Structure formats: structure tokens, C-alpha cells
Amino acid sequence: MTELTPPIAETRPHSFTVHGVTIKDPYAWLKDPNYPEVDDPQVLAYLEAENAYFEGVMAPHKPLTERLYEEMKARIKEDDSSVPQKDGDWLYWTAFETGGQYRKWWRRPVAGGPDELILDEPALAAGKEYFRLGAIVFSEDGTLMAYSTDADGSERYTIRFKSLADGAPLAEEIDGVSGKWGADSIEGAIGNIVFTTDGSGVLYGLTDEHWRTRTIKFHRLGTPVADDVVIYYEEDASFSVGVDMTSNRRWIVLATGGHDTTEVYLLPANNPLATPLLVSARKTGREYDVDEHDGTLFIHTNDVDPNFRLCTAPIATPGEWTELIAPSAHFYMTGIDCFQDFFIVDGREDGLDQIEIRRYETPLEAQRIAFPEASYDAGLGNNPEYDMAVLRVGYESMVTPGTEYDYDVASGTLTTLKVQEIPSGYDAEKYRTERLKITARDGTEVPVSIVYPKDFPRDGSAPLFLYAYGAYGYAIPPGFSTGRLSLLDRGFAYAIAHIRGGDDLGQQWYLDGKLEKRANTFNDFVDVAKGLVEGGWTSSGKIAIAGRSAGGELMGAVVNSDPELWGAVIADVPFVDVLNTMLDGDLPLTPGEWPEWGNPIEDKAAFELIRSYSPYDQVTAQDYPPMFISGGLNDPRVTYWEPAKWAAKLRATKTDDNVLLLKTNMGAGHGGKSGRFESLREAAEEHAFVLWQLGVES
């Protein structure tokens, strides 16, 4: 059948020379020269051919995909809602309706009164292939709302305004705005938009033609958008600027920076046109963030230690820092939040989340919230008010569904507000979880979180799913997943490798997996897999692996180095064309990425290092495991041609007959399809691929 014949991308001569080295790239033509418009007929024809091949190959497995989808859907409470939280005179919450792909946003008066529907995502998403909410914010008096939406996955948002007094939309709209990627809860919905104290206008981040946020503007409601005032412009193309507020809402925070350097300015929240107050001028390699309490700045910084410390400074002389809490070798301080009567220090100890309450009068005494399990994911939830005596806290583990608590600071007691409901049923006693340590080749102990059925055999006979990310200092938490249960109930163990490159064990853990130490990330992952085999958890060839974005780069590196270990590979929006991307300073994110990967344009050593592990460049004539690769046509983070070029080169080079699939979402971006059920379908497809390739009974 024609549809089962893999498409073969043509090769076209293309080469370039850098640092005296000539690189041949016969698939460079897959990058549309009109990008970000993708309209080259031959490029589109190739992507569509790959999609048709994907559909044809997966067609016999549609029944399995559908069973998995129905399983996953049955574990989701369709009419779910969040726990209301007070902010000023109102209680706010979100709710899904049965069958709904998107949330509705609600509020009601604290003093009593009817529920008010303030934002109807299903109505906004109607008729759209893609929809994502980027931000939703309210004026101090609760009469106005601003929200931003993305209609194609390109992460260029449009701000709209609404009067909450009468529900009427305001006339003005602001296009091309940056925003936090995907607002799926009240606490996660504030991103790059803030109201002034009097509600007269908003400050927002503007995305330029390269998807870089270098400009903060002020829009006064009722005036033309063309008249918006530039509050701050970032000259350094490798930096990006965002806008936020201090916890007490007295100061607007303008934070600019790259991967390893930050600089913060403050504006009075009631006077956005004032001259910004510089906290401390940027110093390469120094990161800091700021909150304020009663005229004192609280500054969380890594200036003297990668595990961070906490300093204070008078608002009048913000650059004069005095250490309040010294750095610790064992406690990685990840952030601070000021409240009226106390402040919170967030961190991780031995890789596990900790929440410390500290009093302003006795800052060196810590009151920790105690959690019951040996491995878990915990953090502050939605706590919008400055004067709070009871904190909202979230908790989960690999066997414990998401749980929301109120923590009474005075008594130290946790009160359960909500436990994630799984309508089809869930029995935690059917599963076990452990935190392992596996020694890597250089002697470093790498933590591994693992969950498995309680009767799981330790004789190497069972399949195992291994996940990791390992970049940008992002730690993968050992949290709960309903989708994961479809694997566990079919006899899998599921493991998360907390490899270097993330900051699971502190910022040094991150630093030990970037730039010239990047190979540690790949080696850690391979060594964890081999350690799991040695421990009887599985066998070579029975390991399914997955990673997305920079985690997809990890997938590319380890299939090149150790292909025989893996039985199936999922590489979602994989960052695999690393050398070409880092050599192209005109791409959206490249200048800001050089501190993470190195600048191969200026630095020959960086060029050679990136070339040595760039998955696309290191594809060789060898057997590769079965692979499922995905991309997004509108993805500004990992451009669509990276997975497309990689798949084309693999097809032409590999020596095996194992299946290789490339699926490109033609109407989506980095996060795949939007809507909670559409994303489940994509997860079901990937699980079906894994089960098929590992020969597990469906």
C-alpha cells in the first residue's frame, strides 16, 4: 500500500564552513525560507506525506489507541472545579463542564451573592483548531479584567479587556504580546500583564519579530494602542524582560535577564511612568529576584553560592545587600515570598521540596511543613493576598493523587480541601514507589524516582518506561499522573531519572550538565538505564524512553550512543538540530540560548563540543530503535524543521527495519494540541506505540 511506504525526503546540496570545518546539510531545504510563514509547497508536501505515513502505520493500532484514550478519559473528572480562593472582595475559581475541553472562570462576592461567569474559554475556543489562555489578571478593585489568548500555538498572544461590573468587553486589543505558556489555574494564570494600582491601565511585554520580549509598554485604558508608552527596552538581544508585582502589590517588578544573569527594576504600582529604580546592575553569572516588605527588599540570589542565599536591602539604597540567610550545602533555596506577618522560603533538600515559614523578627528560625512520604512534589498554591494566616498548599507523589491543603501557620496543621478524583477508581495500594540512587560512570549518584505495581517482578522480565529532561535547571518532580496508570496496569515500571542539567539537587547539579559538561546529562541517563537493568528492574531492549524539547535532544543523543538499550523512543518537539540552531543568531531564541549551550559562532571549542553531540549531526549508519517523533508547525521554541530534518536523515542513514514515525501538528506549537481531551489523544497514541513495540498485551 502506498500509504505504508515511508516518504523519502530528497537531498539537495547545501554546505557551509565555520572555524575551518565544512558542514554538509542536504536537508536544509526543509527550513522554509519564508519562515515564520511556512508556505513552501515542497516542504508542506513532505510534512503531509510523513503525516499520512504516520496515520497509515498507526491505523491497525487505532483500537488500542482508542482503548487507552477511553481509559485516560475515564480517570478525569469531567465536571471538575478548583477550590475557591479569596482575593479582595471576591472568591475566584475555575470549572470544567462535562465534555468540555476548556475551563470556565468564575467568581462570587465574599459577602454573598450570585456566581459570576467572568471568562468562558469554551466560547472563546469555539471553531478554532487551537486555543490557549496565556494570562488573566484583575484590577485591584475587581472591576476590570485583562486576559491574553493564543489562537495558533505561535505564542503570540492578544490582550483583551472586560468590565466585570457589567460584563461588557472593552474596545481595545493588543496584539503580539508575550505570556506565560498556558494558564491552567488561577495561580498559574498571571504572566507578563499587570494592572496599575488604580486600574487605569496595564503594563505588558511585547514580543518582537524574533519572538523575543525586549519591550515593556504601558497601555492606558481608553487610549489608542498606538500611543502606548515604552517603559523599558532591553538592548541585549540575549535577554528577555518580564513584568510582575511584589506580593504587597506596591511595586511593579521589571525583571530582565538570560539563562544565567538577571537585573531587576522597580516601579511604584501607582505611578508606572516614574523612572524605574534599579535594584542592582547586571553581573554576568549572577541571578537574583526581589520581593518587598515594609520598605525592605528581600533578595534571593546566587551571587556567592550556587545554592542561593537571602539578602535584604533598604528600598532607598537597593544595591546595599546584607545577608539574612546564608547559603547551605544541603538546602537549595529556590525562592521567597513575602506576606504581611511572615515570609516563605522555598527550597529542596536532597532533591525533595521543602516549604519554610520564617518570621521577620526571628528570620533564622524555620517552621517547616511536614509531608508524609519519602518522595513527593509539594509547593505553595494560590495565595494572592498579602495578609494571609492560612496558606494554600499543593501536594502529590507518584502514588498519591494531587491534594490541596490549607496550612494554618499559627497551629501548623494541614486541612485537606480537595483530593484529585479519579472517577474510574484508583487504589494506591496496588502500587509502590521508591527513590533509588544509581551510580554514574564518573562516580556521581543520580537519584531515580520509580513507581511500579506491587507484584512487579525484579528478574529483568518486565518492561520499563524511563523519562527525563536534564536541561535549563528544570527539575522533573516525582508527581502523580493518571495517564501513567495505563502503563503500570499493563506491568510496566515507570521511572524518572533526575539527571544533571536539571536542578533537582541544587544549582550545581544544573551547572554540571550544561556547556562543557553537557555530556554528563546524556551519560547519566544511559547509566541510570544500565543500573536499572543491573538491578533487575528490566532488560536491555525492554526500556521505552521519552523526552520533549531539550529532553528530545537527550533522546537523540542516547539513541546515537546506545541504541541497543531502547525498545521504543518517544521524542516530542525534539531540539535535535542543535549546531545549526545555535549558529543562526536570527532564530527566535538563539541569542538567549548561548549561555546554556555555548556560542559556536564565536567560540571554536563550543562549535566542536556542540557538533560532537548534536543528534542530527551525529546520526550514523547503525541500527536504531523504533522511534516516534513529533513536531509543531507553529512552534517558535523548537522549529518544525528540527524533527523533520532529523527524521529524514534517520530514514536515509539507519540500517534497521524498525518503524520510524514523524507526526507534525500542522495547527499547533510547542505544547501539541490544545484542549484537555485532544492532549489525551496524543498521549494515547504514544502509549499505543510503546505497547506495540514492546509487545505488551493490550
XYZ file of C-alpha atoms in Angstrom:
698
model
C 0.000 0.000 0.000
C 1.310 3.396 -0.968
C 0.484 4.970 2.370
C 2.707 2.415 4.142
C 5.769 3.348 2.124
C 7.876 5.766 4.172
C 8.396 9.104 2.473
C 11.976 9.737 1.430
C 12.988 13.368 1.548
C 15.142 14.424 -1.358
C 18.645 15.648 -0.704
C 19.840 18.988 -2.032
C 23.452 20.113 -1.931
C 23.997 22.586 0.881
C 27.140 23.255 2.868
C 28.782 25.943 4.949
C 32.148 26.427 6.627
C 32.680 27.506 10.231
C 36.045 27.612 12.015
C 37.609 25.915 9.013
C 35.179 22.981 9.160
C 32.768 22.358 6.276
C 29.350 21.059 7.279
C 27.110 19.382 4.701
C 23.378 19.614 5.339
C 21.386 18.088 2.453
C 18.064 18.534 4.293
C 18.473 22.253 4.991
C 15.778 22.935 2.366
C 13.142 21.755 4.864
C 13.527 25.108 6.592
C 11.058 27.276 4.696
C 12.904 30.447 3.562
C 9.759 32.446 4.333
C 9.685 31.311 7.958
C 7.775 32.129 10.175
C 5.372 31.747 7.263
C 5.503 28.129 6.124
C 4.100 28.031 2.599
C 6.741 26.243 0.506
C 4.727 23.577 -1.367
C 7.535 21.031 -1.282
C 8.102 21.469 2.454
C 4.406 21.132 3.168
C 4.127 18.142 0.836
C 6.886 16.320 2.703
C 5.318 17.014 6.111
C 1.913 15.900 4.854
C 3.434 12.736 3.398
C 5.003 11.939 6.753
C 1.668 12.557 8.466
C -0.096 10.261 6.003
C 2.511 7.570 6.622
C 2.049 8.016 10.369
C -1.711 7.557 10.029
C -1.278 4.515 7.829
C 1.195 2.775 10.129
C -0.853 3.512 13.238
C -4.186 2.552 11.649
C -4.054 -1.107 12.784
C -3.406 0.152 16.320
C -6.337 2.571 16.390
C -8.394 0.184 18.570
C -5.587 0.108 21.149
C -5.201 3.888 20.943
C -8.931 4.286 21.480
C -8.914 1.928 24.487
C -6.063 3.865 26.027
C -7.814 7.157 25.348
C -11.021 5.952 26.973
C -9.039 4.674 29.981
C -7.300 8.015 30.378
C -10.507 9.975 29.883
C -12.326 7.830 32.446
C -9.753 8.846 35.058
C -10.565 12.536 34.605
C -13.435 14.105 36.492
C -15.137 15.847 33.603
C -17.050 18.399 35.681
C -14.049 19.198 37.854
C -13.554 22.541 39.565
C -10.851 24.213 41.620
C -11.177 25.180 45.279
C -12.353 28.815 45.510
C -9.782 31.264 46.848
C -10.363 34.730 48.265
C -8.743 37.748 46.642
C -10.074 41.028 47.969
C -13.867 41.117 47.955
C -14.202 38.075 45.733
C -13.796 34.310 45.669
C -12.342 33.038 42.379
C -12.320 29.519 40.906
C -12.329 27.606 37.618
C -14.562 24.770 36.448
C -14.933 22.356 33.586
C -18.292 21.177 32.332
C -18.870 17.567 31.293
C -17.402 17.109 27.833
C -15.676 20.489 27.959
C -12.170 20.847 26.546
C -11.575 24.192 28.269
C -12.248 25.893 31.609
C -14.732 28.494 32.652
C -13.585 31.131 35.124
C -15.949 32.131 37.929
C -16.228 34.389 40.944
C -18.731 35.409 43.613
C -18.718 38.085 46.328
C -17.200 37.081 49.663
C -20.111 38.860 51.341
C -22.590 36.688 49.478
C -24.254 36.888 46.129
C -24.622 35.029 42.837
C -21.852 33.267 40.930
C -20.488 35.296 38.012
C -19.031 33.767 34.847
C -16.125 36.071 34.061
C -14.349 34.182 31.257
C -15.779 31.473 29.031
C -12.874 29.613 27.432
C -15.131 27.145 25.553
C -16.860 30.067 23.845
C -13.538 31.724 23.012
C -12.170 28.462 21.599
C -15.257 27.608 19.531
C -14.395 26.931 15.896
C -10.646 27.137 16.492
C -8.204 24.310 15.830
C -6.019 25.644 18.628
C -6.673 27.827 21.665
C -4.646 28.623 24.752
C -5.116 31.148 27.521
C -1.882 32.931 28.364
C -2.793 35.234 31.245
C -5.740 36.516 33.217
C -5.395 39.392 35.697
C -7.753 41.642 37.636
C -7.648 45.258 38.715
C -7.174 45.958 42.419
C -10.846 46.830 42.905
C -12.053 43.799 40.965
C -13.946 45.796 38.332
C -11.688 45.107 35.342
C -10.108 42.033 33.797
C -7.373 41.627 31.212
C -6.654 38.303 29.528
C -4.497 37.074 26.660
C -5.040 34.253 24.176
C -3.058 32.390 21.513
C -5.043 31.022 18.556
C -2.393 29.039 16.666
C 0.359 27.878 19.034
C 2.830 30.532 17.895
C 2.935 32.048 21.417
C 1.995 35.494 20.147
C -0.867 36.462 22.399
C -3.606 39.073 22.081
C -4.723 41.006 25.177
C -8.388 41.838 25.565
C -10.173 43.689 28.348
C -13.513 43.284 30.034
C -15.536 45.317 32.507
C -16.583 42.958 35.273
C -19.146 45.461 36.562
C -21.413 44.841 33.569
C -19.634 42.041 31.672
C -19.025 44.263 28.643
C -15.823 43.895 26.601
C -13.669 46.970 26.152
C -12.892 48.073 22.634
C -9.098 47.903 22.601
C -6.989 44.862 21.797
C -3.204 44.495 21.956
C -1.544 42.019 19.610
C 1.880 40.381 19.692
C 2.107 40.104 23.458
C 4.240 37.595 25.343
C 2.735 35.495 28.079
C 3.226 32.620 30.426
C 2.873 29.490 28.338
C -0.600 28.190 29.147
C -2.740 29.357 32.057
C -4.414 26.300 33.521
C -5.174 27.512 37.021
C -5.692 30.705 38.967
C -2.161 30.671 40.392
C -0.619 29.851 37.027
C -2.503 32.468 35.038
C -0.525 35.626 35.690
C 2.074 36.201 33.020
C 3.545 39.423 31.677
C 0.485 41.611 32.339
C -0.082 43.735 35.455
C -2.644 46.385 36.294
C -1.611 49.634 37.903
C -2.982 50.138 41.420
C -5.738 52.480 40.252
C -6.750 50.210 37.369
C -6.151 52.934 34.807
C -4.001 50.718 32.627
C -1.717 47.739 32.260
C 1.948 47.054 31.697
C 2.717 44.224 29.299
C 5.585 42.546 27.478
C 5.712 42.893 23.697
C 7.145 40.114 21.533
C 9.261 41.262 18.582
C 9.619 39.675 15.154
C 12.141 37.205 16.605
C 9.797 36.126 19.456
C 11.985 37.963 21.934
C 10.370 40.023 24.684
C 12.584 43.082 24.923
C 9.955 45.792 25.426
C 7.615 46.611 28.320
C 4.836 49.051 27.468
C 2.124 50.863 29.407
C -1.368 50.974 27.940
C -3.819 53.448 29.437
C -7.344 52.131 29.025
C -9.455 54.153 26.647
C -6.498 55.422 24.615
C -5.194 54.143 21.244
C -2.817 51.191 21.484
C -0.539 53.067 19.098
C 0.024 55.619 21.874
C 1.255 53.045 24.406
C 4.351 54.224 26.239
C 7.618 52.263 26.251
C 8.546 51.812 29.913
C 11.632 49.677 29.351
C 13.587 48.413 26.350
C 16.247 45.728 26.658
C 19.258 46.403 24.438
C 20.804 42.941 24.825
C 19.214 40.547 22.316
C 20.104 37.581 24.530
C 17.965 38.934 27.376
C 14.203 38.841 27.806
C 12.173 41.104 30.063
C 9.047 40.335 32.073
C 6.711 42.274 34.338
C 5.237 41.224 37.687
C 4.335 42.709 41.087
C 5.666 42.375 44.609
C 3.482 40.371 46.977
C 2.139 43.510 48.652
C 1.311 44.998 45.221
C 3.140 48.219 45.996
C 5.798 47.763 43.337
C 5.791 46.671 39.724
C 8.796 44.456 39.038
C 10.618 44.672 35.711
C 12.958 41.677 35.533
C 15.298 41.240 32.593
C 17.855 38.526 32.027
C 19.096 35.431 30.282
C 19.800 31.905 31.428
C 22.418 32.893 33.999
C 22.101 36.648 34.580
C 19.304 38.896 35.837
C 18.692 42.557 36.502
C 15.639 43.986 38.309
C 13.966 47.392 38.256
C 11.074 48.591 40.409
C 8.254 50.990 39.578
C 5.658 52.380 42.019
C 2.472 50.457 41.242
C 0.527 53.731 41.346
C 2.920 55.564 39.032
C 4.060 53.433 36.073
C 5.585 56.428 34.282
C 8.079 57.060 37.086
C 11.759 56.454 36.464
C 12.460 52.758 37.126
C 14.514 52.096 40.263
C 17.454 49.792 39.537
C 17.990 47.268 42.317
C 21.490 46.218 41.211
C 23.207 46.343 37.832
C 23.618 43.073 35.949
C 26.687 40.962 36.549
C 27.300 38.016 34.258
C 26.515 34.780 36.075
C 24.571 36.436 38.899
C 20.852 35.781 39.227
C 18.522 37.455 41.676
C 14.836 38.094 42.255
C 13.137 40.516 44.591
C 10.131 40.885 46.882
C 9.399 43.746 49.303
C 8.073 44.081 52.840
C 7.661 47.278 54.852
C 10.343 49.227 52.981
C 12.835 46.351 52.884
C 13.762 44.390 49.786
C 14.164 40.630 50.143
C 16.682 39.494 47.542
C 17.108 35.837 46.603
C 20.452 35.439 44.847
C 23.217 33.060 43.808
C 25.918 35.742 43.967
C 28.178 33.842 46.369
C 26.897 30.265 46.155
C 25.001 28.178 43.568
C 22.533 27.089 46.273
C 21.468 30.740 46.695
C 21.168 32.897 49.785
C 18.720 35.545 51.029
C 19.759 39.170 51.440
C 17.928 42.341 52.405
C 18.361 45.974 51.375
C 16.548 49.230 52.155
C 14.334 50.364 49.302
C 16.179 53.705 49.441
C 19.540 52.038 48.760
C 18.585 48.830 46.936
C 22.137 47.902 45.953
C 23.387 47.635 49.554
C 22.787 43.950 50.269
C 23.061 42.419 53.731
C 22.954 38.656 54.158
C 19.925 37.451 56.096
C 20.074 33.695 55.465
C 23.390 32.172 54.421
C 23.633 29.544 51.674
C 23.557 25.897 52.718
C 25.372 22.923 51.256
C 22.284 20.749 51.764
C 19.361 23.143 51.256
C 18.842 24.583 47.771
C 16.894 27.827 48.175
C 14.593 28.106 45.148
C 12.561 31.192 46.008
C 10.993 33.506 48.568
C 7.561 35.062 49.039
C 6.748 37.874 51.445
C 3.498 38.042 53.399
C 2.403 40.568 55.989
C 3.422 38.646 59.111
C 5.951 36.141 57.759
C 7.882 35.177 54.659
C 8.228 31.855 52.884
C 11.492 30.241 51.823
C 11.007 27.521 49.214
C 13.714 25.001 48.544
C 14.796 21.421 48.112
C 16.771 19.260 50.498
C 18.276 16.114 48.994
C 16.069 16.801 45.993
C 12.793 16.929 47.937
C 10.608 20.032 48.178
C 10.570 21.994 51.426
C 8.397 24.948 52.470
C 9.709 27.033 55.353
C 7.757 29.747 57.194
C 10.000 32.359 58.797
C 9.079 35.390 60.944
C 10.509 38.792 60.212
C 11.509 39.207 63.849
C 13.248 35.781 64.010
C 14.276 35.052 60.400
C 16.778 32.328 61.262
C 14.111 30.099 62.831
C 12.329 27.941 60.261
C 8.898 26.352 60.608
C 8.737 23.561 58.040
C 5.596 21.996 56.664
C 5.901 18.254 57.219
C 4.866 15.867 54.434
C 4.156 12.148 54.896
C 6.049 10.369 52.110
C 9.697 9.788 51.322
C 9.364 11.095 47.755
C 6.845 13.726 46.679
C 6.144 17.019 44.911
C 4.905 19.945 47.023
C 4.664 23.711 46.825
C 2.649 26.801 47.597
C -0.606 27.052 45.677
C -2.730 30.109 45.013
C -2.065 32.648 47.787
C -2.976 36.007 46.247
C -3.377 38.172 49.343
C -0.613 39.795 51.339
C -2.333 39.328 54.713
C -2.794 35.573 54.998
C -2.855 33.401 58.094
C -3.737 30.214 56.207
C -1.718 29.162 53.170
C -2.923 27.121 50.218
C -0.503 24.229 49.578
C -0.379 21.562 46.866
C 0.993 18.038 47.307
C 1.279 14.811 45.306
C 3.564 11.839 44.825
C 3.947 9.094 42.264
C 1.247 7.129 44.112
C -0.732 9.939 45.765
C -3.140 11.966 43.596
C -2.954 15.746 43.670
C -4.084 17.063 47.048
C -4.869 20.631 48.033
C -4.441 21.715 51.642
C -4.934 24.744 53.808
C -1.998 25.141 56.163
C -2.710 27.107 59.338
C 0.525 28.957 60.053
C -0.237 29.515 63.754
C -1.163 25.913 64.599
C 0.954 24.144 61.982
C -1.954 21.957 60.869
C -2.864 20.829 57.366
C -6.534 20.632 56.394
C -7.425 18.685 53.267
C -9.563 20.716 50.885
C -9.564 18.513 47.806
C -8.088 15.259 46.577
C -7.886 14.639 42.846
C -10.877 12.490 41.993
C -10.420 9.555 39.627
C -13.941 8.535 38.544
C -12.942 5.123 37.165
C -11.358 4.292 40.516
C -7.878 4.262 41.975
C -6.325 2.100 44.667
C -2.934 3.365 45.819
C -2.256 0.023 47.492
C -1.806 -1.560 44.071
C 1.423 0.390 43.539
C 4.736 1.016 45.212
C 7.191 3.870 44.830
C 10.856 4.210 45.728
C 13.659 6.712 45.374
C 16.754 4.961 44.116
C 20.327 6.135 43.676
C 22.289 4.807 40.714
C 25.997 5.461 40.325
C 27.022 7.076 37.050
C 30.293 6.328 35.283
C 32.106 9.211 37.000
C 31.006 8.042 40.455
C 28.159 10.541 40.868
C 24.989 9.163 42.459
C 21.945 10.007 40.342
C 18.506 9.947 42.034
C 15.748 7.981 40.333
C 12.073 8.101 41.286
C 10.254 4.917 40.351
C 6.691 3.618 40.646
C 5.601 0.069 39.841
C 2.837 -2.481 40.502
C 3.185 -4.073 43.922
C 3.701 -7.538 42.367
C 6.331 -6.248 39.929
C 8.978 -8.926 39.183
C 12.604 -7.979 39.750
C 14.000 -10.594 37.357
C 14.508 -8.399 34.303
C 11.426 -9.746 32.551
C 9.235 -6.653 32.785
C 9.159 -3.532 30.610
C 10.101 -0.128 31.984
C 9.320 3.422 30.871
C 12.111 5.927 31.589
C 11.605 9.694 31.413
C 13.967 12.640 31.848
C 14.592 16.223 30.792
C 18.006 17.370 32.005
C 18.393 20.998 30.931
C 17.847 24.642 31.878
C 17.927 23.849 35.582
C 14.410 22.413 35.394
C 13.717 19.602 37.844
C 11.189 16.920 36.929
C 9.091 16.416 40.078
C 8.044 12.932 41.221
C 4.359 13.789 40.839
C 1.178 11.883 40.047
C -0.087 11.018 36.564
C -3.373 9.365 35.661
C -2.121 8.610 32.143
C 0.834 6.708 33.584
C -1.580 4.198 35.142
C -2.271 2.697 31.705
C 1.351 1.542 31.635
C 1.536 0.451 35.269
C -1.622 -1.629 34.897
C -0.007 -3.431 31.964
C 3.009 -4.447 34.023
C 5.385 -1.546 33.449
C 7.553 0.228 35.959
C 7.823 3.969 35.362
C 10.992 5.814 36.334
C 12.114 9.444 36.308
C 15.867 9.954 36.075
C 16.862 13.148 37.928
C 19.920 13.650 35.763
C 22.396 16.513 35.774
C 21.291 19.514 33.757
C 18.198 19.884 35.899
C 18.479 21.493 39.324
C 16.975 18.547 41.198
C 19.872 18.523 43.690
C 20.705 22.219 43.537
C 22.029 24.700 41.039
C 25.414 22.965 40.894
C 23.559 19.880 39.612
C 22.343 22.098 36.782
C 25.751 23.635 36.137
C 27.274 20.151 35.956
C 25.084 19.344 32.942
C 25.488 22.432 30.758
C 28.060 23.939 28.407
C 31.303 21.940 28.516
C 29.742 19.455 30.970
C 26.745 18.676 28.739
C 27.842 15.068 28.209
C 27.075 14.352 31.882
C 23.373 14.649 31.089
C 23.476 12.001 28.389
C 25.809 9.722 30.343
C 23.655 9.950 33.463
C 20.590 8.825 31.524
C 22.359 5.875 29.916
C 23.951 4.872 33.218
C 20.598 5.043 35.015
C 19.129 2.721 32.385
C 22.027 0.290 32.753
C 21.710 0.464 36.529
C 18.022 -0.388 36.309
C 18.911 -3.377 34.141
C 21.560 -4.493 36.641
C 19.014 -4.120 39.435
C 16.594 -6.480 37.714
C 14.013 -3.810 37.002
C 14.084 -4.555 33.268
C 16.343 -5.728 30.451
C 18.092 -4.131 27.521
C 15.596 -3.650 24.703
C 12.632 -3.558 27.093
C 13.087 0.083 28.004
C 10.805 2.708 26.482
C 12.216 6.221 26.797
C 10.692 9.645 26.344
C 11.657 13.291 26.438
C 10.380 16.522 24.963
C 12.085 19.693 23.746
C 15.565 19.674 25.346
C 14.559 16.242 26.638
C 14.087 15.332 22.981
C 17.700 16.347 22.426
C 18.524 13.847 25.169
C 16.593 11.174 23.263
C 18.571 11.950 20.119
C 21.890 11.742 21.914
C 21.213 8.410 23.624
C 19.824 6.672 20.537
C 23.051 7.619 18.790
C 25.261 6.395 21.626
C 23.429 3.319 22.961
C 20.684 2.294 20.525
C 20.541 -1.326 21.704
C 19.230 -0.344 25.148
C 15.930 1.046 23.957
C 12.828 -0.816 22.851
C 10.844 2.295 21.908
C 11.605 6.024 21.809
C 9.227 8.984 22.091
C 10.836 12.295 21.080
C 8.357 15.163 21.324
C 9.269 18.505 19.684
C 12.926 17.441 19.993
C 15.722 20.000 19.986
C 17.997 17.881 17.803
C 19.445 20.247 15.197
C 21.498 21.914 17.900
C 24.502 23.018 15.876
C 22.538 24.674 13.070
C 20.199 26.380 15.517
C 22.991 27.745 17.686
C 24.776 29.008 14.558
C 21.708 31.009 13.488
C 21.540 34.191 15.533
C 18.395 35.296 13.676
C 16.282 32.465 15.049
C 13.843 33.482 17.783
C 15.565 32.122 20.843
C 19.164 31.510 19.764
C 20.987 34.512 21.335
C 19.353 33.798 24.679
C 20.386 30.153 24.423
C 24.130 30.704 24.060
C 24.716 30.821 27.855
C 23.079 27.385 28.048
C 24.793 25.627 25.152
C 27.687 27.869 24.124
C 28.163 30.230 21.186
C 29.562 28.213 18.272
C 29.773 31.328 16.091
C 32.464 32.971 18.212
C 33.900 30.013 20.112
C 35.534 27.169 18.178
C 35.602 24.946 21.271
C 31.843 25.437 21.688
C 31.395 24.647 17.987
C 33.307 21.383 18.301
C 31.547 20.392 21.504
C 28.029 21.020 20.172
C 28.913 19.263 16.926
C 30.115 16.243 18.924
C 26.698 15.612 20.491
C 24.154 17.384 18.244
C 21.801 14.456 17.493
C 21.133 15.452 13.881
C 24.825 15.832 13.116
C 25.745 12.538 14.789
C 23.282 10.247 13.019
C 25.312 7.274 11.770
C 24.786 4.120 9.722
C 23.720 1.787 12.517
C 20.590 0.092 13.817
C 18.226 2.440 15.649
C 15.315 1.517 17.927
C 11.669 2.125 16.944
C 11.020 5.865 17.130
C 8.005 8.195 17.330
C 8.979 11.811 16.625
C 6.606 14.777 16.847
C 6.779 18.449 15.896
C 4.591 21.534 15.676
C 4.410 23.672 12.543
C 3.902 26.867 14.575
C 6.420 26.040 17.295
C 8.734 29.024 17.953
C 10.793 27.147 20.551
C 11.836 24.076 18.591
C 11.143 24.927 14.976
C 9.310 22.296 12.926
C 12.278 21.573 10.652
C 14.385 20.168 13.502
C 12.317 16.969 13.919
C 11.620 16.914 10.151
C 15.309 17.046 9.173
C 16.204 14.515 11.858
C 13.558 12.040 10.692
C 14.637 12.469 7.065
C 18.297 11.857 7.873
C 17.496 8.862 10.084
C 15.410 7.281 7.313
C 18.232 7.660 4.815
C 21.026 6.532 7.134
C 19.855 3.878 9.601
C 20.478 0.201 8.822
C 17.467 -1.391 10.530
C 13.857 -2.012 9.558
C 12.391 -0.661 12.782
C 9.486 1.712 12.426
C 10.213 5.451 12.370
C 7.294 7.864 12.582
C 7.173 11.639 12.234
C 3.966 13.433 13.180
C 3.763 17.201 12.655
C 0.871 19.098 14.218
C 0.004 21.465 11.372
C -2.057 23.775 13.565
C -0.212 23.758 16.870
C 3.034 24.718 18.547
C 5.379 23.540 21.271
C 2.719 22.092 23.542
C 0.940 19.995 20.963
C -2.802 20.180 20.558
C -4.814 22.266 22.977
C -7.832 21.086 24.945
C -7.660 18.523 27.703
C -9.091 15.640 25.641
C -7.093 16.340 22.481
C -3.895 16.224 24.535
C -5.069 12.880 25.953
C -5.425 11.514 22.433
C -1.824 12.386 21.713
C -0.722 10.662 24.931
C -2.797 7.606 23.987
C -1.100 7.438 20.574
C 2.321 7.488 22.167
C 1.385 4.851 24.752
C -0.054 2.657 21.980
C 3.219 2.949 20.070
C 5.186 1.893 23.154
C 2.917 -1.088 23.893
C 3.035 -2.186 20.258
C 6.813 -2.007 20.032
C 7.430 -3.769 23.344
C 4.919 -6.494 22.531
C 2.861 -5.916 25.656
C -0.635 -7.385 25.697
C -3.146 -4.598 25.210
